[in-house]
């Protein structure tokens, strides 16, 4: 065990402040994400809009998975594509899809566990020699346990390969989903009521942003970390900064629903007693104001 670093050096180091800020960021992200998604779950249960009923399951799946922070983004995207194509998943198909994604993630956990237990004592020694000592201490100066693996071993390569394949699939599904949704909406636009058309566009926009959010703030950083391991490129500890973004996915997803999906936003207004001015009333007000503005000019013209 290495000695605790000099107090003066450690408490002014880059890693100390990163860990210090991350500690509070972790608490904040957990509380905000959990609270917002509980509110969202409540709103989804209480929305009585008939046009909204068919979208409820997709958003409930998103919300519940965010509460448990389960990485099932691919399943959400597949659901949206299937829904836009006019096909509804049966309970059996829905269950199979869900367990397929969860099972895929458990395979990844198993591969990474194998990679970590296959690590030798020399790998730990090499890690300590390569990185600065401040990387191995917590904010209170106590030494931290850490895991390491070798990307050049079979277990390490399989773990990285599984993660890289997952990232590639998810990014591919994001692009495919965007194209399919836009195509399906154009084909079905004439068959939908105005309310359904507006709600469909809102949900599609929300789902695409739901997909792009983890793609950019989770999967893209993970891809960078994986490629850095494969090509043996040293990031100098900068990879730890990605954990700040990982934590806020659940909170961001709930905010997206509040902003882009009108029935949910209306429930939020009701909760806080906010009365929304209808577009008809707003038009009436604008016409009245416009009329009042024009009248003096007419009087002036007559006088002239």
JSON list of N, CA and C in Angstrom, two decimals, residues 40-41 44 55-73 75-77 98:
[
{"chain": "A", "resi": 40, "resn": "UNK", "atom": "N", "xyz": [-43.00, 12.41, -13.06]},
{"chain": "A", "resi": 40, "resn": "UNK", "atom": "CA", "xyz": [-43.39, 12.04, -14.42]},
{"chain": "A", "resi": 40, "resn": "UNK", "atom": "C", "xyz": [-44.25, 10.79, -14.43]},
{"chain": "A", "resi": 41, "resn": "UNK", "atom": "N", "xyz": [-43.88, 9.81, -13.62]},
{"chain": "A", "resi": 41, "resn": "UNK", "atom": "CA", "xyz": [-44.66, 8.58, -13.50]},
{"chain": "A", "resi": 41, "resn": "UNK", "atom": "C", "xyz": [-46.08, 8.89, -13.02]},
{"chain": "A", "resi": 44, "resn": "UNK", "atom": "N", "xyz": [-48.04, 10.53, -15.86]},
{"chain": "A", "resi": 44, "resn": "UNK", "atom": "CA", "xyz": [-48.41, 9.57, -16.91]},
{"chain": "A", "resi": 44, "resn": "UNK", "atom": "C", "xyz": [-49.61, 8.73, -16.50]},
{"chain": "A", "resi": 55, "resn": "UNK", "atom": "N", "xyz": [-49.69, 6.12, -26.30]},
{"chain": "A", "resi": 55, "resn": "UNK", "atom": "CA", "xyz": [-48.27, 6.44, -26.12]},
{"chain": "A", "resi": 55, "resn": "UNK", "atom": "C", "xyz": [-47.79, 6.17, -24.69]},
{"chain": "A", "resi": 56, "resn": "UNK", "atom": "N", "xyz": [-48.75, 5.89, -23.81]},
{"chain": "A", "resi": 56, "resn": "UNK", "atom": "CA", "xyz": [-48.43, 5.81, -22.38]},
{"chain": "A", "resi": 56, "resn": "UNK", "atom": "C", "xyz": [-47.38, 4.75, -22.08]},
{"chain": "A", "resi": 57, "resn": "UNK", "atom": "N", "xyz": [-47.53, 3.57, -22.72]},
{"chain": "A", "resi": 57, "resn": "UNK", "atom": "CA", "xyz": [-46.63, 2.46, -22.38]},
{"chain": "A", "resi": 57, "resn": "UNK", "atom": "C", "xyz": [-45.18, 2.79, -22.71]},
{"chain": "A", "resi": 58, "resn": "UNK", "atom": "N", "xyz": [-44.95, 3.44, -23.85]},
{"chain": "A", "resi": 58, "resn": "UNK", "atom": "CA", "xyz": [-43.58, 3.80, -24.24]},
{"chain": "A", "resi": 58, "resn": "UNK", "atom": "C", "xyz": [-42.96, 4.73, -23.20]},
{"chain": "A", "resi": 59, "resn": "UNK", "atom": "N", "xyz": [-43.72, 5.76, -22.82]},
{"chain": "A", "resi": 59, "resn": "UNK", "atom": "CA", "xyz": [-43.19, 6.73, -21.86]},
{"chain": "A", "resi": 59, "resn": "UNK", "atom": "C", "xyz": [-43.07, 6.13, -20.46]},
{"chain": "A", "resi": 60, "resn": "UNK", "atom": "N", "xyz": [-43.99, 5.23, -20.09]},
{"chain": "A", "resi": 60, "resn": "UNK", "atom": "CA", "xyz": [-43.87, 4.56, -18.79]},
{"chain": "A", "resi": 60, "resn": "UNK", "atom": "C", "xyz": [-42.62, 3.70, -18.75]},
{"chain": "A", "resi": 61, "resn": "UNK", "atom": "N", "xyz": [-42.35, 3.00, -19.86]},
{"chain": "A", "resi": 61, "resn": "UNK", "atom": "CA", "xyz": [-41.12, 2.19, -19.93]},
{"chain": "A", "resi": 61, "resn": "UNK", "atom": "C", "xyz": [-39.88, 3.07, -19.77]},
{"chain": "A", "resi": 62, "resn": "UNK", "atom": "N", "xyz": [-39.89, 4.21, -20.45]},
{"chain": "A", "resi": 62, "resn": "UNK", "atom": "CA", "xyz": [-38.77, 5.15, -20.34]},
{"chain": "A", "resi": 62, "resn": "UNK", "atom": "C", "xyz": [-38.58, 5.62, -18.92]},
{"chain": "A", "resi": 63, "resn": "UNK", "atom": "N", "xyz": [-39.69, 5.98, -18.28]},
{"chain": "A", "resi": 63, "resn": "UNK", "atom": "CA", "xyz": [-39.63, 6.54, -16.92]},
{"chain": "A", "resi": 63, "resn": "UNK", "atom": "C", "xyz": [-39.17, 5.51, -15.91]},
{"chain": "A", "resi": 64, "resn": "UNK", "atom": "N", "xyz": [-39.76, 4.32, -15.95]},
{"chain": "A", "resi": 64, "resn": "UNK", "atom": "CA", "xyz": [-39.40, 3.28, -14.99]},
{"chain": "A", "resi": 64, "resn": "UNK", "atom": "C", "xyz": [-37.95, 2.87, -15.16]},
{"chain": "A", "resi": 65, "resn": "UNK", "atom": "N", "xyz": [-37.50, 2.73, -16.41]},
{"chain": "A", "resi": 65, "resn": "UNK", "atom": "CA", "xyz": [-36.10, 2.34, -16.65]},
{"chain": "A", "resi": 65, "resn": "UNK", "atom": "C", "xyz": [-35.14, 3.43, -16.18]},
{"chain": "A", "resi": 66, "resn": "UNK", "atom": "N", "xyz": [-35.56, 4.70, -16.28]},
{"chain": "A", "resi": 66, "resn": "UNK", "atom": "CA", "xyz": [-34.71, 5.78, -15.78]},
{"chain": "A", "resi": 66, "resn": "UNK", "atom": "C", "xyz": [-34.65, 5.79, -14.26]},
{"chain": "A", "resi": 67, "resn": "UNK", "atom": "N", "xyz": [-35.77, 5.43, -13.62]},
{"chain": "A", "resi": 67, "resn": "UNK", "atom": "CA", "xyz": [-35.77, 5.36, -12.15]},
{"chain": "A", "resi": 67, "resn": "UNK", "atom": "C", "xyz": [-34.74, 4.35, -11.68]},
{"chain": "A", "resi": 68, "resn": "UNK", "atom": "N", "xyz": [-34.67, 3.22, -12.35]},
{"chain": "A", "resi": 68, "resn": "UNK", "atom": "CA", "xyz": [-33.69, 2.18, -12.00]},
{"chain": "A", "resi": 68, "resn": "UNK", "atom": "C", "xyz": [-32.39, 2.33, -12.79]},
{"chain": "A", "resi": 69, "resn": "UNK", "atom": "N", "xyz": [-32.36, 3.35, -13.69]},
{"chain": "A", "resi": 69, "resn": "UNK", "atom": "CA", "xyz": [-31.19, 3.63, -14.52]},
{"chain": "A", "resi": 69, "resn": "UNK", "atom": "C", "xyz": [-30.75, 2.39, -15.28]},
{"chain": "A", "resi": 70, "resn": "UNK", "atom": "N", "xyz": [-31.71, 1.68, -15.84]},
{"chain": "A", "resi": 70, "resn": "UNK", "atom": "CA", "xyz": [-31.41, 0.48, -16.62]},
{"chain": "A", "resi": 70, "resn": "UNK", "atom": "C", "xyz": [-31.14, 0.87, -18.06]},
{"chain": "A", "resi": 71, "resn": "UNK", "atom": "N", "xyz": [-30.03, 0.41, -18.65]},
{"chain": "A", "resi": 71, "resn": "UNK", "atom": "CA", "xyz": [-29.69, 0.81, -20.02]},
{"chain": "A", "resi": 71, "resn": "UNK", "atom": "C", "xyz": [-30.52, 0.09, -21.07]},
{"chain": "A", "resi": 72, "resn": "UNK", "atom": "N", "xyz": [-31.77, 0.52, -21.28]},
{"chain": "A", "resi": 72, "resn": "UNK", "atom": "CA", "xyz": [-32.64, -0.13, -22.26]},
{"chain": "A", "resi": 72, "resn": "UNK", "atom": "C", "xyz": [-33.04, 0.84, -23.35]},
{"chain": "A", "resi": 73, "resn": "UNK", "atom": "N", "xyz": [-32.12, 1.71, -23.75]},
{"chain": "A", "resi": 73, "resn": "UNK", "atom": "CA", "xyz": [-32.43, 2.72, -24.76]},
{"chain": "A", "resi": 73, "resn": "UNK", "atom": "C", "xyz": [-32.83, 2.07, -26.08]},
{"chain": "A", "resi": 75, "resn": "UNK", "atom": "N", "xyz": [-34.36, -0.73, -26.67]},
{"chain": "A", "resi": 75, "resn": "UNK", "atom": "CA", "xyz": [-35.74, -1.21, -26.63]},
{"chain": "A", "resi": 75, "resn": "UNK", "atom": "C", "xyz": [-36.72, -0.08, -26.83]},
{"chain": "A", "resi": 76, "resn": "UNK", "atom": "N", "xyz": [-36.46, 1.08, -26.23]},
{"chain": "A", "resi": 76, "resn": "UNK", "atom": "CA", "xyz": [-37.35, 2.24, -26.39]},
{"chain": "A", "resi": 76, "resn": "UNK", "atom": "C", "xyz": [-37.44, 2.62, -27.87]},
{"chain": "A", "resi": 77, "resn": "UNK", "atom": "N", "xyz": [-36.31, 2.63, -28.54]},
{"chain": "A", "resi": 77, "resn": "UNK", "atom": "CA", "xyz": [-36.29, 3.04, -29.94]},
{"chain": "A", "resi": 77, "resn": "UNK", "atom": "C", "xyz": [-37.03, 2.04, -30.81]},
{"chain": "A", "resi": 98, "resn": "UNK", "atom": "N", "xyz": [-37.88, -6.91, -23.86]},
{"chain": "A", "resi": 98, "resn": "UNK", "atom": "CA", "xyz": [-37.32, -6.38, -22.62]},
{"chain": "A", "resi": 98, "resn": "UNK", "atom": "C", "xyz": [-36.24, -7.29, -22.06]}
]
